[in-house]
Every structure is written in C-alpha cells, then in structure tokens.
mmCIF file of C-alpha atoms and ligand atoms in Angstrom:
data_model
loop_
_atom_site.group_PDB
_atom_site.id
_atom_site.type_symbol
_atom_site.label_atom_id
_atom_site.label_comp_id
_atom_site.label_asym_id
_atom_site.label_seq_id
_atom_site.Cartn_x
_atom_site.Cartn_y
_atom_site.Cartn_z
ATOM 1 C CA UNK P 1 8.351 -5.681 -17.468
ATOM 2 C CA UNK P 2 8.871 -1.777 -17.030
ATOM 3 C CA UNK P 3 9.447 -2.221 -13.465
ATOM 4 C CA UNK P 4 11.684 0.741 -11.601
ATOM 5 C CA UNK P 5 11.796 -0.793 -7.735
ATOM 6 C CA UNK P 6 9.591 -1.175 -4.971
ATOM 7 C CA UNK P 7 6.986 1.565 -4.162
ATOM 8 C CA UNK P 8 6.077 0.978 -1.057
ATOM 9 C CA UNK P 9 5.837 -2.089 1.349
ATOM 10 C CA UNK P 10 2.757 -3.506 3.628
ATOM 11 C CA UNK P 11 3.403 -5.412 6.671
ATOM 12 C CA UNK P 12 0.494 -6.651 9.610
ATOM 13 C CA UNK P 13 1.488 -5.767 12.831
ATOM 14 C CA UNK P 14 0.824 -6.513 16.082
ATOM 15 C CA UNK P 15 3.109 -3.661 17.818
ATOM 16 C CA UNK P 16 1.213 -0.308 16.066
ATOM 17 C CA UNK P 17 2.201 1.379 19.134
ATOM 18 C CA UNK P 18 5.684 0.440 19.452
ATOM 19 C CA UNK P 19 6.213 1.421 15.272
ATOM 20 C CA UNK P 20 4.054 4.752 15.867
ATOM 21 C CA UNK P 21 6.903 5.609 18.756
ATOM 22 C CA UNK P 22 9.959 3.889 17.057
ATOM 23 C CA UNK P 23 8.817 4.860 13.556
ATOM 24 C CA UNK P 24 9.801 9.017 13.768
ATOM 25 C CA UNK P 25 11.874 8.732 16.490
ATOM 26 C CA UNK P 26 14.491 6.259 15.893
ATOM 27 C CA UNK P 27 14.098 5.753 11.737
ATOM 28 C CA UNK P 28 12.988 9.252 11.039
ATOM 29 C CA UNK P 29 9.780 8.326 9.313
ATOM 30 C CA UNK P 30 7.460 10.693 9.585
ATOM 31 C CA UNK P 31 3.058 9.607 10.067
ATOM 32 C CA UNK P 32 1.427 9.540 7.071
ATOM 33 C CA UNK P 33 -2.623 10.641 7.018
ATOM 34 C CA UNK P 34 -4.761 7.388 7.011
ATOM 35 C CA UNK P 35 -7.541 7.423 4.076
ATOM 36 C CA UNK P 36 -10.682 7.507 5.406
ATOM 37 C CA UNK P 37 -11.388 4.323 4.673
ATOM 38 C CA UNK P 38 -8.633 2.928 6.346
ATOM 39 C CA UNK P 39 -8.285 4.680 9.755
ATOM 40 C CA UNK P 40 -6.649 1.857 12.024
ATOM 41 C CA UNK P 41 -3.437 1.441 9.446
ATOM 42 C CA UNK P 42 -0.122 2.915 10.355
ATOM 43 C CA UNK P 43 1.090 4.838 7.289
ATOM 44 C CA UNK P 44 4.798 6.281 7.149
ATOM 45 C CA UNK P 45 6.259 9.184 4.656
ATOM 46 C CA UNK P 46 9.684 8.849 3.770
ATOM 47 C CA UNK P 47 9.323 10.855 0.895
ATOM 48 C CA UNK P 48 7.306 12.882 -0.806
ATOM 49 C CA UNK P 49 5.015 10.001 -1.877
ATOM 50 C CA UNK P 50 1.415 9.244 -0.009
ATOM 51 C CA UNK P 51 3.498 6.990 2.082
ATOM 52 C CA UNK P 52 5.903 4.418 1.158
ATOM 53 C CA UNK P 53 5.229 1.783 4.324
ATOM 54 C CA UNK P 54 2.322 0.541 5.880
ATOM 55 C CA UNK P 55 1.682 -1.209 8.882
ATOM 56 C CA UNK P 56 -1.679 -2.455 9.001
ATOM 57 C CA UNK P 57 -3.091 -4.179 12.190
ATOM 58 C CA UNK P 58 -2.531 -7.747 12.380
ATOM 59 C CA UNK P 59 -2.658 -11.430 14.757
ATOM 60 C CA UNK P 60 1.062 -11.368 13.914
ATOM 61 C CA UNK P 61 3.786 -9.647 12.421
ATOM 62 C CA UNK P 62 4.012 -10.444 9.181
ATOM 63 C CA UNK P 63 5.143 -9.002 5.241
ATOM 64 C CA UNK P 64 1.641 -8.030 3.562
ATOM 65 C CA UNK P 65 2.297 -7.205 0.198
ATOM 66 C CA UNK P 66 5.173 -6.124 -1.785
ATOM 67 C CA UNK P 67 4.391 -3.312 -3.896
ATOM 68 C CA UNK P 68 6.107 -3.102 -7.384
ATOM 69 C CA UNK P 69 6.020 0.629 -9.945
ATOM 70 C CA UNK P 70 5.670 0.260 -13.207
ATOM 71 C CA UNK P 71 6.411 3.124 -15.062
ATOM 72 C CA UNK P 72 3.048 4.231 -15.903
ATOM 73 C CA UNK P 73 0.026 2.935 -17.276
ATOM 74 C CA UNK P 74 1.016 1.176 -20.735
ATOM 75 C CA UNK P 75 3.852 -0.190 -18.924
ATOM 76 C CA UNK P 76 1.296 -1.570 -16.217
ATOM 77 C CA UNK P 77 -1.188 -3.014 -18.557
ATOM 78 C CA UNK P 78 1.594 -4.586 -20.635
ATOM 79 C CA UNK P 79 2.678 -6.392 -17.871
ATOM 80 C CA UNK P 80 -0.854 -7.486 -17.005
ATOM 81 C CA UNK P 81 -0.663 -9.103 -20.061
ATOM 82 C CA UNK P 82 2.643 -10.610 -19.549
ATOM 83 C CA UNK P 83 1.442 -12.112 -16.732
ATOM 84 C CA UNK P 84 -1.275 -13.742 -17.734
ATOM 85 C CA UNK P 85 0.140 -14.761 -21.139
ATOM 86 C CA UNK P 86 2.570 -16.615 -18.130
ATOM 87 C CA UNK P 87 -0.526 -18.151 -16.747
ATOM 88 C CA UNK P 88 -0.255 -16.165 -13.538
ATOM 89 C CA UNK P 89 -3.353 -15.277 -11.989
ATOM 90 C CA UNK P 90 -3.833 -11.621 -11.127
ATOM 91 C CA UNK P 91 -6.680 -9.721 -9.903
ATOM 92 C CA UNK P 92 -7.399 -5.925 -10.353
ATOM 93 C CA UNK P 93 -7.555 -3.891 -7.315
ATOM 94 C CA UNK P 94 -11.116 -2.424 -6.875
ATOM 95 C CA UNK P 95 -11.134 1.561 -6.196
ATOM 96 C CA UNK P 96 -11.318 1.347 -2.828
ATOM 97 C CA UNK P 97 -7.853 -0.399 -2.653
ATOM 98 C CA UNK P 98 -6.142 1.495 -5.024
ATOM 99 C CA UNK P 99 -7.592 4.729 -2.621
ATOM 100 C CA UNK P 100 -5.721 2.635 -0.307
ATOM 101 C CA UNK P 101 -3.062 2.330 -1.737
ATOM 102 C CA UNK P 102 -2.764 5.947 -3.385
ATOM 103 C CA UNK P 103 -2.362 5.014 -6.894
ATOM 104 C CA UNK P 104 -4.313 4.654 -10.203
ATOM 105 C CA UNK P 105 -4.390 0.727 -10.774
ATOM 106 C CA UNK P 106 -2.952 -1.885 -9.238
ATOM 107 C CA UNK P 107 -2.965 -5.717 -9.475
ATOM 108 C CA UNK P 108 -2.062 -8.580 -7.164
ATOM 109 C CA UNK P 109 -0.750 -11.899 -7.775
ATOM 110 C CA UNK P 110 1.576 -14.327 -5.836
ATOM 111 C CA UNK P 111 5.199 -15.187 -6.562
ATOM 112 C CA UNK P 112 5.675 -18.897 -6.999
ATOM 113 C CA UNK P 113 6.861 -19.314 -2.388
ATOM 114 C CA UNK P 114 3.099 -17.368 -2.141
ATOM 115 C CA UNK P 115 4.399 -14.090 -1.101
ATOM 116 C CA UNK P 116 1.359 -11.296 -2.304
ATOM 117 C CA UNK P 117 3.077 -8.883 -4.395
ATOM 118 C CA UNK P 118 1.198 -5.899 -6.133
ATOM 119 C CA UNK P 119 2.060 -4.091 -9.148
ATOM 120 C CA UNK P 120 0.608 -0.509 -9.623
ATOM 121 C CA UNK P 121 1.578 2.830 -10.916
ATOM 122 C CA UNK P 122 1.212 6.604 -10.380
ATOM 123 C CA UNK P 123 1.418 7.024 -6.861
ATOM 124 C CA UNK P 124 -0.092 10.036 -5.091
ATOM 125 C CA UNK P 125 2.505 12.782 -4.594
ATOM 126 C CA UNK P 126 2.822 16.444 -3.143
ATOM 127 C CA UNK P 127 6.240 17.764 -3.886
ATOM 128 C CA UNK P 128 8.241 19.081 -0.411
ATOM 129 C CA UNK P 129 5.645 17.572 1.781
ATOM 130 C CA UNK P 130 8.123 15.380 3.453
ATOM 131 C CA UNK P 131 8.887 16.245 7.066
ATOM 132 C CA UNK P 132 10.941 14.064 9.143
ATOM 133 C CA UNK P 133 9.651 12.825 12.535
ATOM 134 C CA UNK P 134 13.246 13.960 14.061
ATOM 135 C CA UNK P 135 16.035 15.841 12.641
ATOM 136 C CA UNK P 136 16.927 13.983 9.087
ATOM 137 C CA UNK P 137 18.593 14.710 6.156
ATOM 138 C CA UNK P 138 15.851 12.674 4.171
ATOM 139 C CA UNK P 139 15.504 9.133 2.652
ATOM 140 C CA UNK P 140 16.556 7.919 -0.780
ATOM 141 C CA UNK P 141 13.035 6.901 -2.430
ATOM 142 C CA UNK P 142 12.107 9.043 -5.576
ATOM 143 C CA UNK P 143 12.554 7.794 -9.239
ATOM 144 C CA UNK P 144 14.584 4.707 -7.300
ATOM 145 C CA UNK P 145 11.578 3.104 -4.950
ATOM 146 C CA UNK P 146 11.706 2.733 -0.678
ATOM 147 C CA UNK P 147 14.686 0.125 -0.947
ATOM 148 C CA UNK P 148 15.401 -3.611 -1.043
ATOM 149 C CA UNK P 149 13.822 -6.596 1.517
ATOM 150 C CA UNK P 150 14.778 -9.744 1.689
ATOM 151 C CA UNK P 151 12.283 -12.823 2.273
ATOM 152 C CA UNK P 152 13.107 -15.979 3.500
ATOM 153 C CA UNK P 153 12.144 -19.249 1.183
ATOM 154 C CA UNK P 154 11.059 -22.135 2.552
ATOM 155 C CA UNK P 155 12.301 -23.766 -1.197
ATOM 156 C CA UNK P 156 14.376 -22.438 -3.523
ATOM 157 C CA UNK P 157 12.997 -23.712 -7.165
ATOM 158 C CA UNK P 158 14.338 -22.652 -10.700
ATOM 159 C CA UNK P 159 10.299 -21.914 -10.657
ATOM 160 C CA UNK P 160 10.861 -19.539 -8.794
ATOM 161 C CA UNK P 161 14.310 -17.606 -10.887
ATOM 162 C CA UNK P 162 11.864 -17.932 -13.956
ATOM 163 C CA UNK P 163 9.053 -16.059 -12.458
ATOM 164 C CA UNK P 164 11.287 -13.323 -11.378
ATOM 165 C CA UNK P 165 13.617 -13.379 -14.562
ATOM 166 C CA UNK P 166 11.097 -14.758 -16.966
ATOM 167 C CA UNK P 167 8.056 -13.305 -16.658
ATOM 168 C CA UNK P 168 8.842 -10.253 -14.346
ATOM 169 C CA UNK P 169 11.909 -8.867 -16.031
ATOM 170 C CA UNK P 170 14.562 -8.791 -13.352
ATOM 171 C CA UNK P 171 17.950 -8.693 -13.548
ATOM 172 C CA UNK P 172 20.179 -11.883 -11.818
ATOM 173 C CA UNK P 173 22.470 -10.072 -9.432
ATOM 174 C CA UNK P 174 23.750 -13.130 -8.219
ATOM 175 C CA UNK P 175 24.327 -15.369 -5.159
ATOM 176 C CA UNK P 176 25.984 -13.067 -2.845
ATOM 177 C CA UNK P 177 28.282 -14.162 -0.422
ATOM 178 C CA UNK P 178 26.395 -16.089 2.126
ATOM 179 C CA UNK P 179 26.923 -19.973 2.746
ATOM 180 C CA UNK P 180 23.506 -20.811 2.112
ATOM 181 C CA UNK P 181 21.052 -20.705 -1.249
ATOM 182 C CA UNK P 182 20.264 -16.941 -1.867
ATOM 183 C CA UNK P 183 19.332 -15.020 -4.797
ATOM 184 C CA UNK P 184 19.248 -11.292 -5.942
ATOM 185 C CA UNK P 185 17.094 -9.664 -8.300
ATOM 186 C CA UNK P 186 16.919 -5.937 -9.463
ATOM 187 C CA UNK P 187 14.146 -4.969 -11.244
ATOM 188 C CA UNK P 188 14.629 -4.184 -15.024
ATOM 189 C CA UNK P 189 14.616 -0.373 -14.892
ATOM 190 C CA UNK P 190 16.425 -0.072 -11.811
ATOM 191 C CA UNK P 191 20.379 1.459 -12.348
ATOM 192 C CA UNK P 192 20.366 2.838 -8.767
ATOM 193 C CA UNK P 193 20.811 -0.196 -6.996
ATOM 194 C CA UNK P 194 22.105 -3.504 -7.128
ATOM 195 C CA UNK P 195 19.235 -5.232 -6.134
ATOM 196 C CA UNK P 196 15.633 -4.748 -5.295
ATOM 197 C CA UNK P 197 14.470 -8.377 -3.537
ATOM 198 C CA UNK P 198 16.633 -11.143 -2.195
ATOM 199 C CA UNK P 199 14.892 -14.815 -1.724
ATOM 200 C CA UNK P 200 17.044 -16.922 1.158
ATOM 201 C CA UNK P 201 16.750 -19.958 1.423
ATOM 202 C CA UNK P 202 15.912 -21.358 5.015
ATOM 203 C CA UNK P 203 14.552 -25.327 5.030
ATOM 204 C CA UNK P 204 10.725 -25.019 7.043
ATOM 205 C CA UNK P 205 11.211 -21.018 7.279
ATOM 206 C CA UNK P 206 9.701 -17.904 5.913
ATOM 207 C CA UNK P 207 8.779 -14.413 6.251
ATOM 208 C CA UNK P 208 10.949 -11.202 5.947
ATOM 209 C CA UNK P 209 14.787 -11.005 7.208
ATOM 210 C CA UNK P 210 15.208 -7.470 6.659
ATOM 211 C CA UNK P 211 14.438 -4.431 4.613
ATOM 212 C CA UNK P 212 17.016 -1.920 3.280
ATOM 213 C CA UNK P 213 16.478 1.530 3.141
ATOM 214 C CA UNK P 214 18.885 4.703 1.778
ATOM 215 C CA UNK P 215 19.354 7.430 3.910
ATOM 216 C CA UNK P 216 21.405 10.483 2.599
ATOM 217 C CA UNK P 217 24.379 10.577 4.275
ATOM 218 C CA UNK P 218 26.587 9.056 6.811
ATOM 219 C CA UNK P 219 25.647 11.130 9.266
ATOM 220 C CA UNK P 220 21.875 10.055 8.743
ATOM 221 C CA UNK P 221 23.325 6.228 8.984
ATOM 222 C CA UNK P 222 25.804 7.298 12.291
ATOM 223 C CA UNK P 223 22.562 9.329 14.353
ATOM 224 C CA UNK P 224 19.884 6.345 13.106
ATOM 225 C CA UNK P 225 23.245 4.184 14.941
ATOM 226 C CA UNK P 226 22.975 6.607 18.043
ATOM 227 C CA UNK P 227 19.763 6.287 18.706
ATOM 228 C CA UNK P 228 19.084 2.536 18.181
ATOM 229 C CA UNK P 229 21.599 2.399 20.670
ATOM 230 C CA UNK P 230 20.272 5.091 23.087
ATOM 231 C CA UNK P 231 17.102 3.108 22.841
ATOM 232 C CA UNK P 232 18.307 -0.218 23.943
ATOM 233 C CA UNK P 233 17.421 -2.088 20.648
ATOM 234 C CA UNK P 234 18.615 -5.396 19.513
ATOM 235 C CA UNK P 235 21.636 -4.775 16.691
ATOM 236 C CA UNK P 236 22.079 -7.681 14.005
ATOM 237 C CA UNK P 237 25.181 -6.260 12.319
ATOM 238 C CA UNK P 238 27.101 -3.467 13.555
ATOM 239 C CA UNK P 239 28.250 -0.469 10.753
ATOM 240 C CA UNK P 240 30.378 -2.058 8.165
ATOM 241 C CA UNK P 241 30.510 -2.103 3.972
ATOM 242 C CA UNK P 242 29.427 -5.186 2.112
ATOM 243 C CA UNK P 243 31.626 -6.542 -0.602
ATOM 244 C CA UNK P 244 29.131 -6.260 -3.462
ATOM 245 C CA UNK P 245 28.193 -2.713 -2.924
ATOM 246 C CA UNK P 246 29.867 0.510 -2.473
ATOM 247 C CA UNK P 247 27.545 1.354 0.546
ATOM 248 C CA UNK P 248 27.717 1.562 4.196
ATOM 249 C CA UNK P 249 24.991 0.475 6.584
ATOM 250 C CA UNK P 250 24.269 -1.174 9.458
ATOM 251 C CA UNK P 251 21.542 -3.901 10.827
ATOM 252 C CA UNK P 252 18.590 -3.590 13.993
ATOM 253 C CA UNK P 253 15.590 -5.432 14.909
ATOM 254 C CA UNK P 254 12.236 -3.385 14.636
ATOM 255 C CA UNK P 255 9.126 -3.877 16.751
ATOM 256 C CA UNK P 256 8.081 -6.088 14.038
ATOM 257 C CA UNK P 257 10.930 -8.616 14.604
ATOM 258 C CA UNK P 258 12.687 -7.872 10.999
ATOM 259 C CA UNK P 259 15.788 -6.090 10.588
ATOM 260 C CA UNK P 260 16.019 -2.657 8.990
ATOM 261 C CA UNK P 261 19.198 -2.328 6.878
ATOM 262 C CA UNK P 262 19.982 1.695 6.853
ATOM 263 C CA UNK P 263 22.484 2.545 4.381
ATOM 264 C CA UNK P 264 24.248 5.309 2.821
ATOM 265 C CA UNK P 265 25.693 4.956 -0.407
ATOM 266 C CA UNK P 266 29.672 5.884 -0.217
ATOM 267 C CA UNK P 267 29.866 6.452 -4.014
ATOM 268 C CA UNK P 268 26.933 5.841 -6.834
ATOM 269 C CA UNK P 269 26.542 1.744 -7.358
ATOM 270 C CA UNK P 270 26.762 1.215 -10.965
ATOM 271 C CA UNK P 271 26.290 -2.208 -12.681
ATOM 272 C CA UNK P 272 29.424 -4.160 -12.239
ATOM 273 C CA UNK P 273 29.718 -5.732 -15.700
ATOM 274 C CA UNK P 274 30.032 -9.370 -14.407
ATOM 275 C CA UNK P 275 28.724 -11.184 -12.139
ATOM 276 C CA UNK P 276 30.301 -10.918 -8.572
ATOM 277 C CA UNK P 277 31.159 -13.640 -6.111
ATOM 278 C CA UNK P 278 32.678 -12.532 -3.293
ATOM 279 C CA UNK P 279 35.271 -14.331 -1.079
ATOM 280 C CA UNK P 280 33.196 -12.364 1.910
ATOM 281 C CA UNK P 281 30.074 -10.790 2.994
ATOM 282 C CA UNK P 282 32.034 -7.925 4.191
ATOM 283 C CA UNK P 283 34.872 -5.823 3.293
ATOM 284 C CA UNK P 284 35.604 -4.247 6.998
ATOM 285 C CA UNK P 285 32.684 -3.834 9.779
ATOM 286 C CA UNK P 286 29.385 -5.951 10.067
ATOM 287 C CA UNK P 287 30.269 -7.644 12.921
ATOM 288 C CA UNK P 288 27.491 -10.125 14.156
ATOM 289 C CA UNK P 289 25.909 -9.705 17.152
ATOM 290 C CA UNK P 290 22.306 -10.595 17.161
ATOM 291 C CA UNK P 291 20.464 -13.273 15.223
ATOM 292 C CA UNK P 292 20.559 -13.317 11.749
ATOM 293 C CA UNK P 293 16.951 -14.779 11.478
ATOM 294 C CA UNK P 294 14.375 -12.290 13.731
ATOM 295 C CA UNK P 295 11.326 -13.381 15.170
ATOM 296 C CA UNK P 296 9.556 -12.461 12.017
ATOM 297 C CA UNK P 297 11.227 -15.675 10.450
ATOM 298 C CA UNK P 298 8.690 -18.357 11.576
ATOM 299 C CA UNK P 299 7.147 -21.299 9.506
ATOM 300 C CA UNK P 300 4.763 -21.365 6.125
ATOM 301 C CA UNK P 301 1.643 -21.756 8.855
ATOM 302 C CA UNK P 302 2.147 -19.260 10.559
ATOM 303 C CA UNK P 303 3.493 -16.852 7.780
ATOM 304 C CA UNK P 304 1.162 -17.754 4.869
ATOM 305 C CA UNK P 305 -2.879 -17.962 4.642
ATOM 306 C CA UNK P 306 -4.295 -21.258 4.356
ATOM 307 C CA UNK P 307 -4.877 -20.704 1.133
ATOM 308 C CA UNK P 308 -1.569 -20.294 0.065
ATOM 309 C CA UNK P 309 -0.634 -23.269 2.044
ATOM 310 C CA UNK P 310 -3.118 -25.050 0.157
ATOM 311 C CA UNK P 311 -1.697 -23.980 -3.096
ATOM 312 C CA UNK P 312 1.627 -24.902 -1.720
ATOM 313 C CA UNK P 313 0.373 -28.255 -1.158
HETATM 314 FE FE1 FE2 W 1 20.178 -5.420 2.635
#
C-alpha cells in the first residue's frame, strides 16, 4: 500500500481544557478552527494542514483513530481493494466525516489488537497558514506525516506482523532495544523516518504509550524542555539520543496521560541497510524518571468498545 506516514491522530479526552492551555503553550501547537459540524472537538495545527491532532471530548482518555495518507486517490482505492481482497472489513467514511476529517475519502477498519485506524487522502491545506501558539521554529509534518505513536498490545500475534507487513505494506524496522516484545513498522513510502507505529507488548494492557513528534531544531526540543519544566509536568525520559536513530528528544506526560516524544533530528535518518539490534536503548541521556506506562495504559475494557472486546473474544 502507497502509504507515506500518519496524517493526523484522534484521541477522546476528558481534559479539553487542560490540552487547550498546554496545547500552544507548552508544545507550540497552535488551535485549529472546528468544522461546523463538529464544534466541541479540540483541533491543533502543526502545520500547514487543516489540523494534524484532534482531541475530541470523551468519558476517558483514550487513542481514537489513527489516521494513515495514501498518496492520492488511486493509491487509496487500491488499497481498499487490498484490504478487502485480505478479508478486512472497511467502511467508507460518509461526507460528513470526511468534512471532519478535512479530506476527500477516507475508510476505517481495525488492526487485528482492535485499534480504529483510518486511511484517507488529500488533506485540506492553506500554504503559510501555520502560526505557532508561542514562539516556534515549526514542526516536521509535510510530505513526512505528524510523527510516530506507539500503542500498547495486550497480545503480540504473527496476525498481527502480517496485517501490518502483509496487507498494509510496512516495512519491519525491528525489535528495538527494549526487554520486552515490541515491534516497529514504517510505512512503505516513508524514507524520513525509521518508523511510523510501534506495537508493545504489555500482558492485560493497552492504549497509547507515547507519540513522537519532529520539531526543527534543538533549540525547539531545549525551550519545549524549559517549559515542561517551568510548568511542573511529569518527565518520563530526560533529553538523550536513542541508539537506532540519529535524533535527539526527550519524554513528558500530557493531560491525556500519554507521553509526547519531541525530537529533533541531529542528522537526516536514512535506512540502515540491516536490521539493527542494539545492545541499548540509549546512546548517552534518557535517563528514567517517571513511569514508562502513563495513565493512558489501562486494560482492553476500559480502552476498547464492547464491540471490539467482543470481536476479541
Ligand atoms: Fe518515540
């Protein structure tokens, strides 16, 4: 599938409030215009895209939907008919979700744990309409999507590598080097980045650990630092550079209970030929000082419908 990253991200929320406040003044986001038919949701610009996050209002803090680009539309409806040649069930967006959204088409359909993802392309866009909610140099989005997450899986099934290598296309990053099962995928357009979506295994657990997103430079990482600080918010992982990317970043609990990961690329990441397995997360930095699972880690009941529970079994 002609897939080039994440577009944007949904998440239900709980804490609009604290997100409206922390949103442009810690992470630099700056408030997108609700559609009209969708006044109460919390949209954020990082780019110059409609918006690239959404927070829409929710019992609990939870990931929404996932929100894959294609490349356009004969990329889209060839991957409609991957996916059901697959057997996966997908359903069409109506035109009221797709206004929404901000794009042309869009399907949904679970991943094999029963996280919704969506698939859509053309996403409304107004070049240099991006304004930052505090002094920014800007977020890395454009031709590469928002950034990475990473979801927790309650089981981690060779079902589940096939439906993200088989039918969707994505690269096998690898394991990374954490003690327990985890798996990274990049989508198959995406050279920017090493991975889009991680899948961690935690027995009884789900829900998102933490979302990555690029910011231009280190200065944009060291101010973001500043301020999380000034503000008094929980850090997971001080500034440091991972093994298995040429990128600095840091980790801090949002309002939503899920880490942000904001990084700055220290040179361009550029596929490493083999696959990697490193001796340590970490080449300096990173220390660990909060939990590594937020509060937005909580069980399959509480993170998925019943429906999906159902399907589960
Ligand atoms: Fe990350």
């Amino acid at each position: 599938m002609d897939i080039i990253g994440i577009g944007y991200l949904g998440f239900e929320s709980a804490n609009l409030d604290a997100w409206r406040e922390y949103g442009p003044k810690v992470m630099g986001f700056q408030i997108g215009t609700s559609p009209t038919a969708d006044p109460d949701t919390l949209y954020f610009k990082l780019d110059d895209r409609r918006h690239r996050l959404a927070f829409h209002p929710g019992k609990i803090d939870r990931l929404a939907y996932i929100g894959w680009e294609a490349k356009g539309k004969l990329e889209f409806h060839a991957a409609v008919e991957r996916f059901r040649s697959h057997g996966v069930e997908v359903s069409f967006g109506d035109p009221e979700l797709c206004e929404k959204r901000g794009v042309k088409e869009l399907i949904r359909f679970r991943d094999p744990v029963g996280y919704q993802h969506e698939l859509f392309y053309a996403q409304k866009w107004s070049p240099r309409s991006f304004v930052p909610g505090r002094p920014h140099g800007g977020f890395v989005c454009g031709e590469r999507g928002v950034g990475h997450i990473v979801v927790i899986t309650p089981e981690y099934t060779p079902e589940l590598e096939h439906f993200l290598t088989g039918i969707m296309g994505m690269h096998w990053y690898g394991s990374g080097a954490g003690k327990g099962k985890t798996g990274f995928f990049r989508s198959r357009l995406n050279d920017k980045t090493s991975h889009d979506i991680a899948y961690g295994f935690g027995p009884g657990k789900a829900g998102v650990q933490h979302i990555g997103l690029f910011v231009r430079s280190v200065r944009d990482v060291g101010e973001t630092y500043d301020l999380v600080k000034k503000n008094g918010l929980q850090m997971m992982m001080t500034l440091g550079q991972h093994s298995q990317d040429p990128h600095m970043s840091f980790y801090h609990f949002t309002p939503s209970g899920f880490a942000i990961e904001c990084i700055t690329e220290l040179e361009p990441w550029h596929d490493d030929g083999f696959e990697l397995n490193p001796e340590q997360l970490s080449t300096w930095g990173h220390e660990i000082v909060g939990p590594i699972l937020g509060p937005s880690v909580r069980t399959p009941a509480e993170v998925f419908d019943p429906e999906v529970l159902h399907a589960r079994g």
